[in-house]
Amino acid sequence: MAGVSFVVEARDGRARAGRLTTPHGEVETPVFMPVGTAGAVKAVLHRDLREIGARILLANTYHLMLRPGDARVAALGGLHAFTGWDGPFLTDSGGYQVFSLAALREVGEEGVRFRSHLDGSAHLLSPERSMEVQENLGADIAMAFDECPPGDAPREAVAGATARTTRWARRSRAAHRRADQSLFGIVQGGVHLDLREESARALVELGFPGYAVGGLSVGETRPDRERVLDQVEALLPADRPRYLMGVGTPEDIVDAVARGVDMFDCVLPTRNARNGQLFTSRGRLSIRNARHADDPRPPDPDCPCPTCRTASRAYLRHLHQANEMTAATLMTVHNLFFYLDMMRAMRQSIRLCRFEEWRWETLRRLADAEQIGS
Ligand SMILES: [Zn+2]
């Protein structure tokens, strides 16, 4: 079977509503992909993810190659069979994690030699190895192996990493074999517009079925990020999906959709939930705050999610304080519902040509919202 295909079905300004068809089902865009690092979204069952409208999950190449091992996952039928999630998966390239987590990293033209953060064992992650791992995992979408310089890297370092990312993209494409998996390229270049342009042009020339923007959400200013997105959007082919990696807050996502981005992933809704931070239509809420101890109201009175239908702030605070695992589950379900529901509303507003109106109303509400206990 062929990999993914993509159709833009509606536009409002530069915002697009589209449909991504994958071997494991269709996904409406703009889409948020919950992060399932080790093959599971932390604290949540697939059943609940489906119920709240998650359609595509991200899994991490770096984590899965180290544990349980990509060959083992392949022998057990690939990620879909192994995890029981029968919808689409996207795997990242391993690049971002090897640069942020691995110990004793040594970067060369061949790839990155590193020691596992789990047991110190030695590994090489190269474009060819990243493709082998991702083909073993068998996600619907794989990512080209890229070099991710830190957010504060000097310009020469970013320029070197950007040029290498292009060479690695070429090698990734040459090594990629699976016809039922689509390989996306990743534009790098930090906040330097000329490097972003160079990177985007080179990748488009190589020709990928989709393009990601990497190297953002690493401490850059909002105006810098907006300039980069404006620049890259103008250079990427209009008929291919655009994926902004690792971004971000609800406000960041709304702003990126306005700049023509179709796909997102971020650990914020899941990680914050485990720390007791809830996203609500009335601002952020910290469940640790003592003022919630006697509050019988749901976390977000306007939210129809399974958590808000049954759990009070007082109960969630109690579970969190008592270190009950259910606290993480209930709060992650709410936060993911908040993100997924926002994407639904956004898609609808684009289709109705009311995106700008929806955008400013939503941003104003999020900014004006009474901070309900954070
Ligand atoms: Zn809720």
mmCIF file of C-alpha atoms in Angstrom, residues 145-369:
data_model
loop_
_atom_site.group_PDB
_atom_site.id
_atom_site.type_symbol
_atom_site.label_atom_id
_atom_site.label_comp_id
_atom_site.label_asym_id
_atom_site.label_seq_id
_atom_site.Cartn_x
_atom_site.Cartn_y
_atom_site.Cartn_z
ATOM 1 C CA PHE A 145 17.428 12.108 10.452
ATOM 2 C CA ASP A 146 18.453 15.653 11.382
ATOM 3 C CA GLU A 147 20.988 17.482 13.505
ATOM 4 C CA CYS A 148 19.385 19.675 16.169
ATOM 5 C CA PRO A 149 21.729 22.368 17.507
ATOM 6 C CA PRO A 150 20.817 23.885 20.888
ATOM 7 C CA GLY A 151 18.700 27.054 20.861
ATOM 8 C CA ASP A 152 21.622 29.229 21.950
ATOM 9 C CA ALA A 153 24.125 27.815 19.411
ATOM 10 C CA PRO A 154 26.221 30.410 17.531
ATOM 11 C CA ARG A 155 25.397 31.039 13.882
ATOM 12 C CA GLU A 156 28.335 28.981 12.503
ATOM 13 C CA ALA A 157 27.181 25.951 14.493
ATOM 14 C CA VAL A 158 23.615 26.341 13.202
ATOM 15 C CA ALA A 159 24.908 26.761 9.632
ATOM 16 C CA GLY A 160 26.973 23.577 9.934
ATOM 17 C CA ALA A 161 24.065 21.608 11.387
ATOM 18 C CA THR A 162 21.707 22.895 8.697
ATOM 19 C CA ALA A 163 24.019 21.857 5.852
ATOM 20 C CA ARG A 164 24.551 18.473 7.488
ATOM 21 C CA THR A 165 20.789 18.034 7.929
ATOM 22 C CA THR A 166 20.434 18.429 4.154
ATOM 23 C CA ARG A 167 23.150 15.841 3.489
ATOM 24 C CA TRP A 168 21.523 13.519 6.035
ATOM 25 C CA ALA A 169 18.098 14.088 4.417
ATOM 26 C CA ARG A 170 19.541 12.905 1.095
ATOM 27 C CA ARG A 171 21.007 9.811 2.786
ATOM 28 C CA SER A 172 17.745 9.192 4.669
ATOM 29 C CA ARG A 173 15.823 9.249 1.420
ATOM 30 C CA ALA A 174 18.295 6.928 -0.293
ATOM 31 C CA ALA A 175 18.115 4.446 2.613
ATOM 32 C CA HIS A 176 14.327 4.523 3.019
ATOM 33 C CA ARG A 177 12.665 1.443 1.495
ATOM 34 C CA ARG A 178 9.164 0.871 2.851
ATOM 35 C CA ALA A 179 6.534 1.900 0.311
ATOM 36 C CA ASP A 180 3.754 1.781 2.919
ATOM 37 C CA GLN A 181 5.554 4.443 4.997
ATOM 38 C CA SER A 182 6.014 8.103 4.028
ATOM 39 C CA LEU A 183 9.264 9.914 4.807
ATOM 40 C CA PHE A 184 9.050 13.634 5.685
ATOM 41 C CA GLY A 185 11.985 16.058 5.477
ATOM 42 C CA ILE A 186 12.899 18.466 8.310
ATOM 43 C CA VAL A 187 13.794 22.113 7.697
ATOM 44 C CA GLN A 188 16.444 23.422 10.110
ATOM 45 C CA GLY A 189 18.276 26.755 10.304
ATOM 46 C CA GLY A 190 17.469 28.132 13.757
ATOM 47 C CA VAL A 191 16.251 31.739 13.701
ATOM 48 C CA HIS A 192 18.427 32.645 10.694
ATOM 49 C CA LEU A 193 16.161 33.335 7.722
ATOM 50 C CA ASP A 194 18.867 32.804 5.096
ATOM 51 C CA LEU A 195 19.711 29.379 6.569
ATOM 52 C CA ARG A 196 16.011 28.475 6.758
ATOM 53 C CA GLU A 197 15.636 29.425 3.110
ATOM 54 C CA GLU A 198 18.682 27.397 2.084
ATOM 55 C CA SER A 199 17.382 24.399 4.037
ATOM 56 C CA ALA A 200 13.816 24.616 2.695
ATOM 57 C CA ARG A 201 14.967 25.015 -0.914
ATOM 58 C CA ALA A 202 17.346 22.052 -0.701
ATOM 59 C CA LEU A 203 14.713 19.788 0.870
ATOM 60 C CA VAL A 204 12.028 20.765 -1.623
ATOM 61 C CA GLU A 205 14.464 19.966 -4.403
ATOM 62 C CA LEU A 206 14.981 16.493 -2.911
ATOM 63 C CA GLY A 207 11.186 16.116 -2.880
ATOM 64 C CA PHE A 208 9.349 14.759 0.164
ATOM 65 C CA PRO A 209 5.637 13.975 0.601
ATOM 66 C CA GLY A 210 5.601 16.243 3.689
ATOM 67 C CA TYR A 211 7.836 18.760 5.441
ATOM 68 C CA ALA A 212 8.516 19.515 9.084
ATOM 69 C CA VAL A 213 9.936 22.623 10.665
ATOM 70 C CA GLY A 214 12.392 21.574 13.367
ATOM 71 C CA GLY A 215 14.587 23.530 15.728
ATOM 72 C CA LEU A 216 11.849 25.791 17.103
ATOM 73 C CA SER A 217 10.451 25.877 20.639
ATOM 74 C CA VAL A 218 14.051 25.868 21.885
ATOM 75 C CA GLY A 219 13.950 29.253 23.608
ATOM 76 C CA GLU A 220 13.558 31.601 20.606
ATOM 77 C CA THR A 221 11.350 34.702 20.879
ATOM 78 C CA ARG A 222 7.824 34.669 19.497
ATOM 79 C CA PRO A 223 8.596 37.250 16.743
ATOM 80 C CA ASP A 224 11.607 35.139 15.672
ATOM 81 C CA ARG A 225 9.442 32.037 15.442
ATOM 82 C CA GLU A 226 6.776 33.891 13.458
ATOM 83 C CA ARG A 227 9.373 35.211 11.008
ATOM 84 C CA VAL A 228 10.762 31.705 10.478
ATOM 85 C CA LEU A 229 7.286 30.254 9.889
ATOM 86 C CA ASP A 230 6.404 33.040 7.443
ATOM 87 C CA GLN A 231 9.644 32.451 5.554
ATOM 88 C CA VAL A 232 9.363 28.658 5.417
ATOM 89 C CA GLU A 233 5.659 28.608 4.577
ATOM 90 C CA ALA A 234 6.300 30.669 1.474
ATOM 91 C CA LEU A 235 8.907 28.159 0.249
ATOM 92 C CA LEU A 236 7.173 24.836 0.927
ATOM 93 C CA PRO A 237 4.877 23.321 -1.711
ATOM 94 C CA ALA A 238 1.244 24.186 -0.955
ATOM 95 C CA ASP A 239 -0.003 20.659 -1.623
ATOM 96 C CA ARG A 240 2.147 18.942 1.041
ATOM 97 C CA PRO A 241 1.459 18.740 4.785
ATOM 98 C CA ARG A 242 3.538 20.987 7.074
ATOM 99 C CA TYR A 243 4.437 19.814 10.542
ATOM 100 C CA LEU A 244 5.751 22.112 13.286
ATOM 101 C CA MET A 245 7.689 19.864 15.659
ATOM 102 C CA GLY A 246 7.381 20.187 19.445
ATOM 103 C CA VAL A 247 5.109 23.273 19.538
ATOM 104 C CA GLY A 248 3.498 24.267 21.827
ATOM 105 C CA THR A 249 1.000 26.154 23.991
ATOM 106 C CA PRO A 250 -2.583 26.580 22.728
ATOM 107 C CA GLU A 251 -1.688 30.159 21.713
ATOM 108 C CA ASP A 252 1.414 28.980 19.794
ATOM 109 C CA ILE A 253 -0.639 26.423 17.875
ATOM 110 C CA VAL A 254 -3.333 28.933 16.898
ATOM 111 C CA ASP A 255 -0.657 31.339 15.630
ATOM 112 C CA ALA A 256 1.067 28.600 13.622
ATOM 113 C CA VAL A 257 -2.187 27.437 12.002
ATOM 114 C CA ALA A 258 -2.686 31.052 10.922
ATOM 115 C CA ARG A 259 0.698 30.676 9.170
ATOM 116 C CA GLY A 260 -0.308 27.562 7.259
ATOM 117 C CA VAL A 261 0.863 24.749 9.569
ATOM 118 C CA ASP A 262 -1.119 21.468 9.492
ATOM 119 C CA MET A 263 0.414 19.135 12.101
ATOM 120 C CA PHE A 264 1.608 19.501 15.704
ATOM 121 C CA ASP A 265 2.966 17.482 18.582
ATOM 122 C CA CYS A 266 3.940 18.593 22.062
ATOM 123 C CA VAL A 267 4.420 17.110 25.526
ATOM 124 C CA LEU A 268 2.819 20.134 27.255
ATOM 125 C CA PRO A 269 -0.739 18.807 27.729
ATOM 126 C CA THR A 270 0.445 15.399 28.985
ATOM 127 C CA ARG A 271 3.471 16.507 31.025
ATOM 128 C CA ASN A 272 1.640 19.428 32.627
ATOM 129 C CA ALA A 273 -1.264 17.154 33.562
ATOM 130 C CA ARG A 274 1.077 14.898 35.512
ATOM 131 C CA ASN A 275 2.358 17.985 37.341
ATOM 132 C CA GLY A 276 -1.177 19.072 38.221
ATOM 133 C CA GLN A 277 -1.427 21.857 35.602
ATOM 134 C CA LEU A 278 -4.685 21.975 33.660
ATOM 135 C CA PHE A 279 -5.455 23.945 30.502
ATOM 136 C CA THR A 280 -8.980 25.333 30.654
ATOM 137 C CA SER A 281 -11.121 27.731 28.638
ATOM 138 C CA ARG A 282 -10.707 30.164 31.560
ATOM 139 C CA GLY A 283 -6.948 30.011 31.857
ATOM 140 C CA ARG A 284 -4.569 27.582 33.499
ATOM 141 C CA LEU A 285 -5.383 25.899 36.753
ATOM 142 C CA SER A 286 -2.926 24.393 39.204
ATOM 143 C CA ILE A 287 -4.692 21.626 41.085
ATOM 144 C CA ARG A 288 -2.087 21.783 43.906
ATOM 145 C CA ASN A 289 -3.447 25.137 44.991
ATOM 146 C CA ALA A 290 -5.076 24.844 48.438
ATOM 147 C CA ARG A 291 -8.092 26.856 47.297
ATOM 148 C CA HIS A 292 -9.340 23.793 45.361
ATOM 149 C CA ALA A 293 -9.478 21.526 48.428
ATOM 150 C CA ASP A 294 -13.169 22.220 49.100
ATOM 151 C CA ASP A 295 -14.260 23.107 45.550
ATOM 152 C CA PRO A 296 -16.981 20.798 44.188
ATOM 153 C CA ARG A 297 -16.859 22.314 40.658
ATOM 154 C CA PRO A 298 -15.301 20.473 37.709
ATOM 155 C CA PRO A 299 -11.888 21.758 36.555
ATOM 156 C CA ASP A 300 -13.487 23.504 33.556
ATOM 157 C CA PRO A 301 -17.259 24.102 33.829
ATOM 158 C CA ASP A 302 -17.424 24.537 30.022
ATOM 159 C CA CYS A 303 -15.659 21.250 29.228
ATOM 160 C CA PRO A 304 -17.647 18.126 28.253
ATOM 161 C CA CYS A 305 -14.656 15.743 28.648
ATOM 162 C CA PRO A 306 -14.995 12.493 30.648
ATOM 163 C CA THR A 307 -13.012 13.999 33.548
ATOM 164 C CA CYS A 308 -15.019 17.210 33.839
ATOM 165 C CA ARG A 309 -18.259 15.202 33.634
ATOM 166 C CA THR A 310 -17.443 13.307 36.846
ATOM 167 C CA ALA A 311 -14.513 14.724 38.827
ATOM 168 C CA SER A 312 -14.449 17.812 41.044
ATOM 169 C CA ARG A 313 -11.440 20.044 41.652
ATOM 170 C CA ALA A 314 -11.483 18.853 45.258
ATOM 171 C CA TYR A 315 -11.303 15.190 44.229
ATOM 172 C CA LEU A 316 -8.544 15.777 41.644
ATOM 173 C CA ARG A 317 -6.530 17.776 44.183
ATOM 174 C CA HIS A 318 -6.935 14.996 46.736
ATOM 175 C CA LEU A 319 -5.815 12.308 44.241
ATOM 176 C CA HIS A 320 -2.830 14.425 43.205
ATOM 177 C CA GLN A 321 -1.775 15.108 46.812
ATOM 178 C CA ALA A 322 -2.169 11.401 47.643
ATOM 179 C CA ASN A 323 -0.011 10.425 44.645
ATOM 180 C CA GLU A 324 -2.819 8.311 43.221
ATOM 181 C CA MET A 325 -2.069 7.230 39.627
ATOM 182 C CA THR A 326 -5.647 8.079 38.679
ATOM 183 C CA ALA A 327 -4.829 11.766 39.158
ATOM 184 C CA ALA A 328 -2.471 11.651 36.151
ATOM 185 C CA THR A 329 -4.998 9.731 34.071
ATOM 186 C CA LEU A 330 -7.955 12.028 34.775
ATOM 187 C CA MET A 331 -5.954 15.216 34.258
ATOM 188 C CA THR A 332 -4.191 13.982 31.088
ATOM 189 C CA VAL A 333 -7.568 13.033 29.585
ATOM 190 C CA HIS A 334 -8.824 16.555 30.260
ATOM 191 C CA ASN A 335 -5.743 18.345 28.900
ATOM 192 C CA LEU A 336 -5.649 16.257 25.722
ATOM 193 C CA PHE A 337 -9.380 16.781 25.242
ATOM 194 C CA PHE A 338 -8.783 20.541 25.567
ATOM 195 C CA TYR A 339 -6.131 20.449 22.810
ATOM 196 C CA LEU A 340 -8.061 18.078 20.519
ATOM 197 C CA ASP A 341 -11.277 20.035 20.954
ATOM 198 C CA MET A 342 -9.456 23.272 20.141
ATOM 199 C CA MET A 343 -8.194 21.658 16.897
ATOM 200 C CA ARG A 344 -11.767 20.565 16.057
ATOM 201 C CA ALA A 345 -13.067 24.093 16.583
ATOM 202 C CA MET A 346 -10.204 25.488 14.519
ATOM 203 C CA ARG A 347 -10.859 23.101 11.602
ATOM 204 C CA GLN A 348 -14.519 24.016 11.626
ATOM 205 C CA SER A 349 -13.798 27.748 11.699
ATOM 206 C CA ILE A 350 -11.479 27.390 8.669
ATOM 207 C CA ARG A 351 -14.131 25.458 6.751
ATOM 208 C CA LEU A 352 -16.685 28.156 7.585
ATOM 209 C CA CYS A 353 -14.203 30.910 6.634
ATOM 210 C CA ARG A 354 -14.437 32.278 10.153
ATOM 211 C CA PHE A 355 -10.931 31.410 11.303
ATOM 212 C CA GLU A 356 -9.730 34.985 11.974
ATOM 213 C CA GLU A 357 -12.803 35.718 14.032
ATOM 214 C CA TRP A 358 -12.402 32.466 15.976
ATOM 215 C CA ARG A 359 -8.663 33.082 16.398
ATOM 216 C CA TRP A 360 -8.944 36.530 17.978
ATOM 217 C CA GLU A 361 -11.853 35.522 20.157
ATOM 218 C CA THR A 362 -9.936 32.465 21.395
ATOM 219 C CA LEU A 363 -6.665 34.330 21.965
ATOM 220 C CA ARG A 364 -8.499 37.095 23.823
ATOM 221 C CA ARG A 365 -10.323 34.580 25.989
ATOM 222 C CA LEU A 366 -7.080 32.760 26.830
ATOM 223 C CA ALA A 367 -5.326 36.057 27.610
ATOM 224 C CA ASP A 368 -8.165 37.654 29.588
ATOM 225 C CA ALA A 369 -9.104 34.517 31.408
#
